[in-house]
Short mmCIF file of C-alpha atoms in Angstrom, two decimals:
data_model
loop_
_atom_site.label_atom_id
_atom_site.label_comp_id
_atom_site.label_asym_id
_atom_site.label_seq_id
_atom_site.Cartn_x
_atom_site.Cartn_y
_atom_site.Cartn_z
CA UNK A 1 106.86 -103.31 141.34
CA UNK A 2 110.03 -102.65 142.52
CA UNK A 3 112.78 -104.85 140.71
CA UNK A 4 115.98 -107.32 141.95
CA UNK A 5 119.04 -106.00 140.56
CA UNK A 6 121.98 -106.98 138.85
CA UNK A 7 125.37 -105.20 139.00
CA UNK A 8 128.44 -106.15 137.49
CA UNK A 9 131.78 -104.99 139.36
CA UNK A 10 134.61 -103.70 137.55
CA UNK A 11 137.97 -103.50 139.09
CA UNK A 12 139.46 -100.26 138.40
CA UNK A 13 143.91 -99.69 138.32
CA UNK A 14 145.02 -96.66 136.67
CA UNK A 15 142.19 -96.15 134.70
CA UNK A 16 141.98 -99.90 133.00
CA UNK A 17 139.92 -102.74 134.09
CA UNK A 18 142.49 -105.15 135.57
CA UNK A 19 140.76 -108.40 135.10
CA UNK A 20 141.19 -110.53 131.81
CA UNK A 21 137.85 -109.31 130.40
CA UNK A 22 137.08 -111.30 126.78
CA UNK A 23 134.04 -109.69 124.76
CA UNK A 24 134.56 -110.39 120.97
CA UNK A 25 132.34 -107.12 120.72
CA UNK A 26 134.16 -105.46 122.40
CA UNK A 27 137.14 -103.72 120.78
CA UNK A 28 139.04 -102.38 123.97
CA UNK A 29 137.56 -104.61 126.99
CA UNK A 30 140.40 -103.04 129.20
CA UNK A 31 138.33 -99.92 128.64
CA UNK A 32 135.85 -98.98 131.50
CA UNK A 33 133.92 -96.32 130.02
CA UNK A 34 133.53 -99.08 126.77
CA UNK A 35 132.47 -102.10 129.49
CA UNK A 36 130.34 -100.02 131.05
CA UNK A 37 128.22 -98.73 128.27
CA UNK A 38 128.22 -102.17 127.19
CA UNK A 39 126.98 -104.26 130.55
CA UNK A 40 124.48 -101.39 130.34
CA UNK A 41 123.53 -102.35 126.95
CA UNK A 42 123.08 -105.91 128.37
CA UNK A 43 120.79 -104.45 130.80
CA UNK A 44 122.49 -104.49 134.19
CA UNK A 45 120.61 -102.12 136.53
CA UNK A 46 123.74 -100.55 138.02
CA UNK A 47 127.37 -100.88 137.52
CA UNK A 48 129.79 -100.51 140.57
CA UNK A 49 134.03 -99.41 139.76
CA UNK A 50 135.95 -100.28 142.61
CA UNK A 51 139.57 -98.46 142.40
CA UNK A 52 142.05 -100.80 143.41
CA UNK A 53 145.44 -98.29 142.86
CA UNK A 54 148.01 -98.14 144.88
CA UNK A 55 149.04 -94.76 144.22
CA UNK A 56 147.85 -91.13 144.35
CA UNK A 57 148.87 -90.77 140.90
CA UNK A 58 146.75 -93.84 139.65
CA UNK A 59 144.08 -92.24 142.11
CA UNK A 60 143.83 -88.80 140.14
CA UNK A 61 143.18 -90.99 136.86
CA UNK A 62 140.33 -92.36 138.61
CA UNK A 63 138.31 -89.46 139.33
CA UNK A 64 139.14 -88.11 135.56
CA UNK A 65 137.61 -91.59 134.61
CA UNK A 66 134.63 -91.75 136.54
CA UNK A 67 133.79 -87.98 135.22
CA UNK A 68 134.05 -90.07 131.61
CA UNK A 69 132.04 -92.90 132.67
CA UNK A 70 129.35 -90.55 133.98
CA UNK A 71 129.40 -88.82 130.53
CA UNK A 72 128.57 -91.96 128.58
CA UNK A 73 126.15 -94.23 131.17
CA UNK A 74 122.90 -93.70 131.25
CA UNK A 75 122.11 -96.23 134.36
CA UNK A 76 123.26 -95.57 138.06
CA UNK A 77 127.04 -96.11 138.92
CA UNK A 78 128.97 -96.70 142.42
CA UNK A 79 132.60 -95.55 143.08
CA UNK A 80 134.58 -96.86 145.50
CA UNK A 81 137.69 -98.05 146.62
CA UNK A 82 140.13 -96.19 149.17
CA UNK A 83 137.73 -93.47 150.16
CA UNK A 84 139.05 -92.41 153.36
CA UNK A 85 138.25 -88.67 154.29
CA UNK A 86 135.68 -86.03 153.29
CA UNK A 87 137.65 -84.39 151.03
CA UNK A 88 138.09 -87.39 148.65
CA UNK A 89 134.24 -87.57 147.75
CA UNK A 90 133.52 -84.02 146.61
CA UNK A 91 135.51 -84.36 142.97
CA UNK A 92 134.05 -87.97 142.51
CA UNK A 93 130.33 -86.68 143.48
CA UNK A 94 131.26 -83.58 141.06
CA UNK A 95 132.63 -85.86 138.43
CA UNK A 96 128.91 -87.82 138.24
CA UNK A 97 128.88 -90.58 140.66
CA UNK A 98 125.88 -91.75 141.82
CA UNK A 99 126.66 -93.05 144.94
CA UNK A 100 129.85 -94.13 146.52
CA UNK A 101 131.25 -96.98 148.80
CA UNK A 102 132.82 -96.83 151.58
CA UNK A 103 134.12 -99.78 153.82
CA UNK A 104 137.89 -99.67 155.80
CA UNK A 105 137.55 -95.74 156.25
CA UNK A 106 133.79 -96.31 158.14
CA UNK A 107 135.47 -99.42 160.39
CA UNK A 108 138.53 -96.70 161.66
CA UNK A 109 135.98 -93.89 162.52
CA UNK A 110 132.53 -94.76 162.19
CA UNK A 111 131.23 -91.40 162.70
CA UNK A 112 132.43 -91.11 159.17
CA UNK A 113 129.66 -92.39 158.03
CA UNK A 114 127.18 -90.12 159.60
CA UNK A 115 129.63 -86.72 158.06
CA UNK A 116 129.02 -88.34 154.72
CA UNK A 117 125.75 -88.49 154.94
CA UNK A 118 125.00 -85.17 156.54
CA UNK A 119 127.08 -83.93 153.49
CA UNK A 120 125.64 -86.07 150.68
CA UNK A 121 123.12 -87.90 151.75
CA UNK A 122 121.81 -91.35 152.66
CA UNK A 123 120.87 -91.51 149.20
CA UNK A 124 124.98 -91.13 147.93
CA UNK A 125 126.69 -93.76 150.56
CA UNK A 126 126.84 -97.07 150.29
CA UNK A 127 128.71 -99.49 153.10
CA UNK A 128 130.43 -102.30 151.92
CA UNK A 129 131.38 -104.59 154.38
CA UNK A 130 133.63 -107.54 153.76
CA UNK A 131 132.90 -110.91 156.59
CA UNK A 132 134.01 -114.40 157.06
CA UNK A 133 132.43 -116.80 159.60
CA UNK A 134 135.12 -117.72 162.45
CA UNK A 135 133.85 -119.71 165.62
CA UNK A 136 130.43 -119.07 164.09
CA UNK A 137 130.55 -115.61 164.15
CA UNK A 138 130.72 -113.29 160.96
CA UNK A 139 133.30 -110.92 162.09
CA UNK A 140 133.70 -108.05 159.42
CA UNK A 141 137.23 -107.84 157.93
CA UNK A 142 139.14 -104.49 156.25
CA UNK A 143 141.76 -103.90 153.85
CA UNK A 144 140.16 -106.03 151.13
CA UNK A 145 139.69 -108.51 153.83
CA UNK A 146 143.39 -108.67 154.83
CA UNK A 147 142.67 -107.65 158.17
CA UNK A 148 140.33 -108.75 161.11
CA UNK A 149 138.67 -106.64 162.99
CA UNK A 150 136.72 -106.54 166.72
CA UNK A 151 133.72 -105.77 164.65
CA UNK A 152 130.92 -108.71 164.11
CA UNK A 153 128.60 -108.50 160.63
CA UNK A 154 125.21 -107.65 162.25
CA UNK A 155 125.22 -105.26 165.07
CA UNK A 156 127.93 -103.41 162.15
CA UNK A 157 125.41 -103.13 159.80
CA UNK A 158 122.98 -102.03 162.25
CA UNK A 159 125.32 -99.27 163.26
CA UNK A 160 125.42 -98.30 159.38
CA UNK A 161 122.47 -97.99 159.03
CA UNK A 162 121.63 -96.03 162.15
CA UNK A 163 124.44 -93.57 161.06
CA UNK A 164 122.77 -93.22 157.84
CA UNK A 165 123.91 -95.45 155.29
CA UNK A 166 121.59 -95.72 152.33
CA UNK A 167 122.74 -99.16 151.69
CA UNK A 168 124.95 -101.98 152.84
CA UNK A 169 127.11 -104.34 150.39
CA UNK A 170 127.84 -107.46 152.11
CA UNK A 171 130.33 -109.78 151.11
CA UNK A 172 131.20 -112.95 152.47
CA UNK A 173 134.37 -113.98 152.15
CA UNK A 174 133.84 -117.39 152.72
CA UNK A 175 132.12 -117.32 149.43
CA UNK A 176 133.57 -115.08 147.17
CA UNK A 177 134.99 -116.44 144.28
CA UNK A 178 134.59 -120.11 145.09
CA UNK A 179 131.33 -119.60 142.55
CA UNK A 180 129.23 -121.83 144.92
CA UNK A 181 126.18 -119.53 145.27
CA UNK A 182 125.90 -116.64 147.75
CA UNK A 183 126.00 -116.74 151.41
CA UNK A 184 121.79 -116.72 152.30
CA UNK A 185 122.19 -117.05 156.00
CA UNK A 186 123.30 -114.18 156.83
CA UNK A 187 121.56 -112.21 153.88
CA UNK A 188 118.18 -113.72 156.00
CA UNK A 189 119.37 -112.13 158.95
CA UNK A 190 120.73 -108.91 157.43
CA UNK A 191 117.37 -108.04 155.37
CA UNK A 192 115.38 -108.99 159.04
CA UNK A 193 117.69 -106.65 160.57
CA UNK A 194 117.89 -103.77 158.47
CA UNK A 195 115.07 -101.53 156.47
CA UNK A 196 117.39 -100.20 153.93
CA UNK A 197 118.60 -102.21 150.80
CA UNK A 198 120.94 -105.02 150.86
CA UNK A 199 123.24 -105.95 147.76
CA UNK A 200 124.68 -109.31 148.18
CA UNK A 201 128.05 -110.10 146.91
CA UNK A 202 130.85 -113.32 146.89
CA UNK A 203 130.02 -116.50 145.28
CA UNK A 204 128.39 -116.28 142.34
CA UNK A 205 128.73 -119.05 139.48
CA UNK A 206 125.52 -120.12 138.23
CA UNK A 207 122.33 -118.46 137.30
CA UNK A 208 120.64 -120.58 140.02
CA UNK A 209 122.38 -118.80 142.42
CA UNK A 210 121.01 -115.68 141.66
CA UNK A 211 117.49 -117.13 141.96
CA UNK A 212 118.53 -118.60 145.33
CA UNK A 213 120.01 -115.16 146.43
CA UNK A 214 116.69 -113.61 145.74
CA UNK A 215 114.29 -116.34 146.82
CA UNK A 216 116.19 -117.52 149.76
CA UNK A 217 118.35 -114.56 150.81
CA UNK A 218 116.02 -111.77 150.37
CA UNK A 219 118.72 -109.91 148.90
CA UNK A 220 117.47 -106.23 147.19
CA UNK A 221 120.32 -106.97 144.62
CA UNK A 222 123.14 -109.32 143.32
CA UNK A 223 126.59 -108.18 142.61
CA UNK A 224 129.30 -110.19 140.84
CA UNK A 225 132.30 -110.05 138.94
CA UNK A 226 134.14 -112.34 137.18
CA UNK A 227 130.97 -114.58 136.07
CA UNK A 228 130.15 -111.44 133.69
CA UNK A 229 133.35 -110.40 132.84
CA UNK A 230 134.25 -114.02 131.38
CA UNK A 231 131.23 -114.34 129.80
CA UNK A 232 130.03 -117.47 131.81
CA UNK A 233 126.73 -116.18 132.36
CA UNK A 234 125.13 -113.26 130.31
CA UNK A 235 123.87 -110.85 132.08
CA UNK A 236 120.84 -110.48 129.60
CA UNK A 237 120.12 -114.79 130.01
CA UNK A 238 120.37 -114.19 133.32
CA UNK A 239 117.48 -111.70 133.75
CA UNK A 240 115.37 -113.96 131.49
CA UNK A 241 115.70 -116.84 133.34
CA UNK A 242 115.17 -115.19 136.76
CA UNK A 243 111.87 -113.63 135.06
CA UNK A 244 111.01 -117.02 134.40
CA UNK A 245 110.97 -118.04 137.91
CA UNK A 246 108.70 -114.90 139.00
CA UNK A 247 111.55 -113.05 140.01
CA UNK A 248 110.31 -108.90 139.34
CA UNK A 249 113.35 -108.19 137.01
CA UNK A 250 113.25 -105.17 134.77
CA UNK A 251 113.91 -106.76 131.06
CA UNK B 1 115.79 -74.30 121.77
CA UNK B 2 117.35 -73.06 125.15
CA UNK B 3 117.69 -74.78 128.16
CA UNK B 4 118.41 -73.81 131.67
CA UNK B 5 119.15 -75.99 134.09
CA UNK B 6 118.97 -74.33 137.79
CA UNK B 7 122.04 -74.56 139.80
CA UNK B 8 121.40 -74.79 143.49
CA UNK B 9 123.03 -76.53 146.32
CA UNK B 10 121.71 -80.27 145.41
CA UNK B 11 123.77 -82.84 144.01
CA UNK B 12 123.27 -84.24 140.65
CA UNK B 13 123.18 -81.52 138.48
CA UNK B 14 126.50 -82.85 136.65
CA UNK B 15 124.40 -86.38 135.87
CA UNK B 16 121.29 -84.10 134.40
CA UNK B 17 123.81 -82.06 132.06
CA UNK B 18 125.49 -85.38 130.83
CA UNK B 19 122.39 -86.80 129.63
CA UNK B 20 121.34 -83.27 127.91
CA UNK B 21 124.89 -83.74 126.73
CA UNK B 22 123.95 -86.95 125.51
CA UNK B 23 120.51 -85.50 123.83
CA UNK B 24 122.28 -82.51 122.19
CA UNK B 25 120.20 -80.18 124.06
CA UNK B 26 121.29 -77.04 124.08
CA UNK B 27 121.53 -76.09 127.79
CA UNK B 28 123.12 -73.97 130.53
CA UNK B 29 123.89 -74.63 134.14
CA UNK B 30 122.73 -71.24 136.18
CA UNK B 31 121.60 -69.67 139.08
CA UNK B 32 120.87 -66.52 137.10
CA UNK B 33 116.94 -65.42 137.59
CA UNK B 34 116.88 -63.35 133.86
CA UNK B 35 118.76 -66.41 132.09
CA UNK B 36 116.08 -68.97 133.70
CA UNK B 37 112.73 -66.80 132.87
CA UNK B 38 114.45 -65.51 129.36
CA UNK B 39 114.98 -70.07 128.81
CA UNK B 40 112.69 -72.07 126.49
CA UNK B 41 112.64 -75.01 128.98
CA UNK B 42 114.09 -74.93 132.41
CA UNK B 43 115.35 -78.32 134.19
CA UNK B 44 115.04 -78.03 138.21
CA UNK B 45 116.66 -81.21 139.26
CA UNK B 46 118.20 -82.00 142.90
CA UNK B 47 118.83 -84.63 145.61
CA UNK B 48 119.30 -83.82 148.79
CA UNK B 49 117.18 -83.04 151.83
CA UNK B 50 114.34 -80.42 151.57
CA UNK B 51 114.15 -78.17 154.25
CA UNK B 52 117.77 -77.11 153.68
CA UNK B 53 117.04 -76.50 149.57
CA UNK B 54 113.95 -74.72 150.64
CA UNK B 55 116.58 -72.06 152.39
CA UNK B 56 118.58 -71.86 150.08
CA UNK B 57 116.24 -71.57 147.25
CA UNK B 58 114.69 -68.36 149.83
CA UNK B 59 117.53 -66.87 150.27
CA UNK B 60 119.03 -66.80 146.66
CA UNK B 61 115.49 -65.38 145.94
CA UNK B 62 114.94 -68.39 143.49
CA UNK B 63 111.77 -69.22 145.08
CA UNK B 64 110.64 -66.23 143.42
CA UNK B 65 111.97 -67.04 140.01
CA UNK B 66 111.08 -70.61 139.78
CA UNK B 67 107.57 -69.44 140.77
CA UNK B 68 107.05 -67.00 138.23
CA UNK B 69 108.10 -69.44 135.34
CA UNK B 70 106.05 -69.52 132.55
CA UNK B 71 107.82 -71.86 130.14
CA UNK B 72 107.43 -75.87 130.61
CA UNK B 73 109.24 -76.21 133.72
CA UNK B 74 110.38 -79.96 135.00
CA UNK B 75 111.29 -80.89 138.34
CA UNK B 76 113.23 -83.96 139.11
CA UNK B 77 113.15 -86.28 142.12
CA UNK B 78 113.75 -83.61 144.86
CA UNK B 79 112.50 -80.59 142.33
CA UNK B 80 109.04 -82.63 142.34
CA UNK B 81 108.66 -82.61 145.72
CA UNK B 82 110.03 -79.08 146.29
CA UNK B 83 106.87 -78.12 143.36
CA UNK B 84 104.71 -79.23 146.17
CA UNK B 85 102.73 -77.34 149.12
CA UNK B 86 104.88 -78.80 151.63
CA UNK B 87 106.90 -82.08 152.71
CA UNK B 88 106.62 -84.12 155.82
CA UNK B 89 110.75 -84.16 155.43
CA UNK B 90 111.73 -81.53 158.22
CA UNK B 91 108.57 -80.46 158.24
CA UNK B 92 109.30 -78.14 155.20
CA UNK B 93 106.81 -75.40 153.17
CA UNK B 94 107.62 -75.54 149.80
CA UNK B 95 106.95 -73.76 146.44
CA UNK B 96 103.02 -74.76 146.38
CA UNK B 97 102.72 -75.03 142.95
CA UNK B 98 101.00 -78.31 143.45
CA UNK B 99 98.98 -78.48 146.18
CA UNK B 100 99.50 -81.72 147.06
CA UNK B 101 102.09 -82.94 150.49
CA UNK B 102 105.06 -85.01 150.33
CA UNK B 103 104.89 -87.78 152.68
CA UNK B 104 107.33 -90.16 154.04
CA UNK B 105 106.79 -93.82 152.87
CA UNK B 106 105.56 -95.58 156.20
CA UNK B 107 108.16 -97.57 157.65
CA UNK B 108 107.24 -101.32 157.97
CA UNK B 109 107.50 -104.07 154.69
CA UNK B 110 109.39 -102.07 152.92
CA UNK B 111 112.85 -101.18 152.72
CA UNK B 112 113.37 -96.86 152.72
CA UNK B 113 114.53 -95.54 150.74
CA UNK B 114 112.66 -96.89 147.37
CA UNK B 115 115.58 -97.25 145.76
CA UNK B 116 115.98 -98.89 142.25
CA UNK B 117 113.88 -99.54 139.16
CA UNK B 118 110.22 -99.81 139.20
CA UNK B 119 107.53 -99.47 135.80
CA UNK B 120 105.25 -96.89 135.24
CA UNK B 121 101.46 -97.42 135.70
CA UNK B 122 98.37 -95.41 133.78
CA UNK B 123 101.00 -93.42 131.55
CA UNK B 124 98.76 -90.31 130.17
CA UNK B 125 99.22 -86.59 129.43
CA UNK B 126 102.46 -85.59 128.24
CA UNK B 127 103.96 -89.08 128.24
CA UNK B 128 104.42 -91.13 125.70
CA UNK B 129 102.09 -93.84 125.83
CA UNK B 130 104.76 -96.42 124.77
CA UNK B 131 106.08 -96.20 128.63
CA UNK B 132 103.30 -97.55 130.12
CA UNK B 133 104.93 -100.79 132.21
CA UNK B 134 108.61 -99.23 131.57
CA UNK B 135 111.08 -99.23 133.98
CA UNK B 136 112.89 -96.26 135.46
CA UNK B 137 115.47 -95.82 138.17
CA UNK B 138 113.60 -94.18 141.73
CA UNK B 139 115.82 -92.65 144.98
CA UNK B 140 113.71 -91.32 147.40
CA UNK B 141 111.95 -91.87 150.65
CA UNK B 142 109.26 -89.42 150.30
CA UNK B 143 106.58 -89.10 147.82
CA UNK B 144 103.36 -87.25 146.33
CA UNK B 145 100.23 -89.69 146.95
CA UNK B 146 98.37 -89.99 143.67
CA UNK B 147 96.15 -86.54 142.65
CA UNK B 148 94.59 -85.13 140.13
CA UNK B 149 97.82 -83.77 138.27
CA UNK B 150 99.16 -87.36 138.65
CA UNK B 151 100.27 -88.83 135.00
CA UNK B 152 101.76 -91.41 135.94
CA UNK B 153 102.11 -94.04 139.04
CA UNK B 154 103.94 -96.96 140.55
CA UNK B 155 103.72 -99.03 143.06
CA UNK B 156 106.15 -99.42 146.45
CA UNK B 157 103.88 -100.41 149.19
CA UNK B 158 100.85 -98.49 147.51
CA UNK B 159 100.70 -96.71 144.93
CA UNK B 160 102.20 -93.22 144.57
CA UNK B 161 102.64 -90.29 141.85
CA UNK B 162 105.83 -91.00 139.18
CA UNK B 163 104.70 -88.02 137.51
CA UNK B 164 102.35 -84.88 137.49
CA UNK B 165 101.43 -81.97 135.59
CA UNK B 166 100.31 -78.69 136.20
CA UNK B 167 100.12 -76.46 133.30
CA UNK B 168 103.48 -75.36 132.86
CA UNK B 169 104.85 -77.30 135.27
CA UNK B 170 106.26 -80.91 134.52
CA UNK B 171 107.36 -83.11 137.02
CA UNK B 172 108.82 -86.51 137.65
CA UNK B 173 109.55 -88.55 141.16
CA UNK B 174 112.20 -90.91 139.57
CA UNK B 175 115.65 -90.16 137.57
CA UNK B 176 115.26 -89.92 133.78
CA UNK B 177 118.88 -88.96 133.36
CA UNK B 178 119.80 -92.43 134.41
CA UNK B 179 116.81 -94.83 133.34
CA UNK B 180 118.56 -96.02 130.33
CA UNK B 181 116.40 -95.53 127.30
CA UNK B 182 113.27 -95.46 128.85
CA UNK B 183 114.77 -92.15 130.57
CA UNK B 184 115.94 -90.53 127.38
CA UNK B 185 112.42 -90.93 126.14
CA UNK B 186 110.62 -88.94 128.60
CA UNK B 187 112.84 -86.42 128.45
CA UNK B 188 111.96 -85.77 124.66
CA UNK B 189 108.16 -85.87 125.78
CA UNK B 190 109.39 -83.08 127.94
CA UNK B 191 110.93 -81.21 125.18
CA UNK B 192 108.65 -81.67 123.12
CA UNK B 193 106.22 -79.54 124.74
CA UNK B 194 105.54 -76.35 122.80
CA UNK B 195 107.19 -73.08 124.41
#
């Protein structure tokens, strides 16, 4: 049976993990390659780097990087983060990523979406798309969510997928980081909607939420962030416990 | 013992040659037909879209070479599929080395593509009977229907082939290179194959 998955997210600047990441096992925890192999080790399904640099120079230490993550992971691994024209995917597909993530680049020209996966494949491109509620409709945000767009959550990720996405990351920013459990309404909607996987993301704090996020949202997968990186819930407890409640979880 | 993994115009080939890496396998990357038949083991992995690979495996003449192999030969993901008489994908004729015909998961309950980790079911043959119930990492949305050269199985919808044999030839639907440990040990099982 095909399982739920879990996916830490690492924030990526200049080749370090940027958040204050604690593991007394670990002995560089700014290291990505080091986190990496060790969430894996934990048993996350997939691991997702988002490159959050603000220059080209930090930018050419990320593609060195992911070529070094891909050398010592041994699960599936997303890049993403300021992907903006064809010619930035080729080195970070020929450095080992699995797949890679797209979201500000596919709002400006959607038709970006379908060259990517004409080039790569459905397979390779995930959309992330970043929404907050306003006057009751989810209207999908760019920029890390710093700016609005005319673009509204659903009939977007319909348009993904009809481009040829292979998957869609939805965050809601309503929820993210206020660790109150995930957004389900619209993950309901999104996984009526759509026949390709959904990874749900923004507002994880408990392990309950997970379970709801599964249960209730219908979610193909969970990603999250700071929970893992602080240690507040293992990722290896957290698979238990969801097994527990019936939840098809590879252990 | 020599490997040779084929080099063709499908993606992936850089996570296959880290987890040889990762193995100490000694290996090569080519598209040379002499270095591929003169191999102990060749890898034919790939992602991508069939009908397209088909053409260019034609008209690099590796058709040809792949066919001829006499050495255990594995095909991953895409490679399975390409081993087969033909794929619904494009409407595609492929290598026929199995006769069996790719089909595109029906569109309905599920989600497409199968995408993610899913355990192996009535492991025999040349795997390890320690991965029956595993879990290993699938990306596809076509696949072989269970058949006679069908060693293992899982489930998405209905069941489906996770991997075949056919003499010489080895061949697996989901990604060994990145199913964690349960990967790494399949891919000794294919090593492990006498010459």
């Amino acid at each position: 049976m095909l399982t739920k998955r879990i996916i830490p997210c690492l924030d990526i600047k200049a080749g370090r993990t940027v958040k204050g990441i604690h593991f007394e096992n670990l002995r560089d925890a700014g290291d990505p390659v080091q986190l990496g192999e060790y969430y894996a080790s934990q048993g996350a399904d997939e691991l997702v780097f988002l490159d959050i640099s603000a220059t080209q120079e930090e930018r050419k230490t990320f593609a060195v990087l992911v070529n070094e993550i891909a050398r010592h992971l041994n699960i599936p691994f997303t890049v993403g983060g300021g992907i903006s024209e064809l010619k930035d995917v080729g080195p970070l597909l020929e450095a080992g990523a699995d797949k890679i993530s797209i979201n500000s680049a596919a709002v400006k020209d959607p038709a970006f979406i379908d060259k990517l996966t004409k080039e790569f494949g459905s397979q390779f491109i995930v959309v992330a798309i970043d929404a907050r509620k306003i006057n009751n409709q989810w209207t999908v945000f760019t920029h890390g969510g710093t700016r609005a767009t005319e673009k509204k959550l659903f009939s977007w990720a319909k348009e993904c997928q009809s481009r040829g996405a292979g998957e869609i990351l939805f965050t809601s920013m309503d929820h993210d980081g206020t660790k109150k459990g995930f957004a389900t309404d619209p993950l309901v909607k999104l996984n009526q909607l759509l026949s390709i996987p959904v990874i749900a993301s923004g507002g994880a704090g408990r392990m309950e939420d997970f379970l709801e996020v599964f249960t209730i949202g219908k979610a193909d997968a969970a990603l999250a962030a700071s929970i893992f990186h602080f240690g507040e819930v293992g990722i290896h407890e957290l698979k238990q416990y969801l097994q527990e409640h019936q939840i098809p979880i590879r252990t | 013992m020599k490997v040779a993994v084929i080099r063709y115009n499908a993606g992936n080939i850089r996570s296959v040659a880290f987890a040889l890496e990762r193995l100490q396998v000694d290996f090569e990357i080519t598209d040379h037909p002499e270095t591929i038949q003169s191999a102990d083991k060749v890898i034919f992995p790939g992602v991508g879209e069939a009908s397209s690979t088909m053409n260019y495996l034609r008209n690099t003449k590796l058709d040809e070479v792949i066919k001829s192999l006499k050495q255990p030969t594995l095909g991953i993901c895409l490679g399975m599929q390409l081993l087969c008489s033909h794929s619904e994908e494009n409407n595609t004729n492929c290598l026929g080395i199995f006769e069996d015909v790719v089909k595109r998961f029906p569109a309905g309950n599920i989600k497409i593509p199968h995408m993610g980790w899913n355990n192996l079911q009535k492991v025999s043959g040349w795997l390890d009977s320690a991965l029956e119930d595993q879990y290993v990492y699938f990306v596809h949305s076509y696949y072989v229907p269970v058949n006679p050269h069908t060693v293992a199985q899982a489930s998405y919808g209905s069941p489906f082939s996770a991997a075949m044999r056919k003499g010489n030839f080895f061949a697996v639907q989901f990604h060994p290179e990145k199913s964690a440990s349960a990967g790494i040990k399949i891919l000794r099982c294919f090593f492990q194959q006498p010459d």
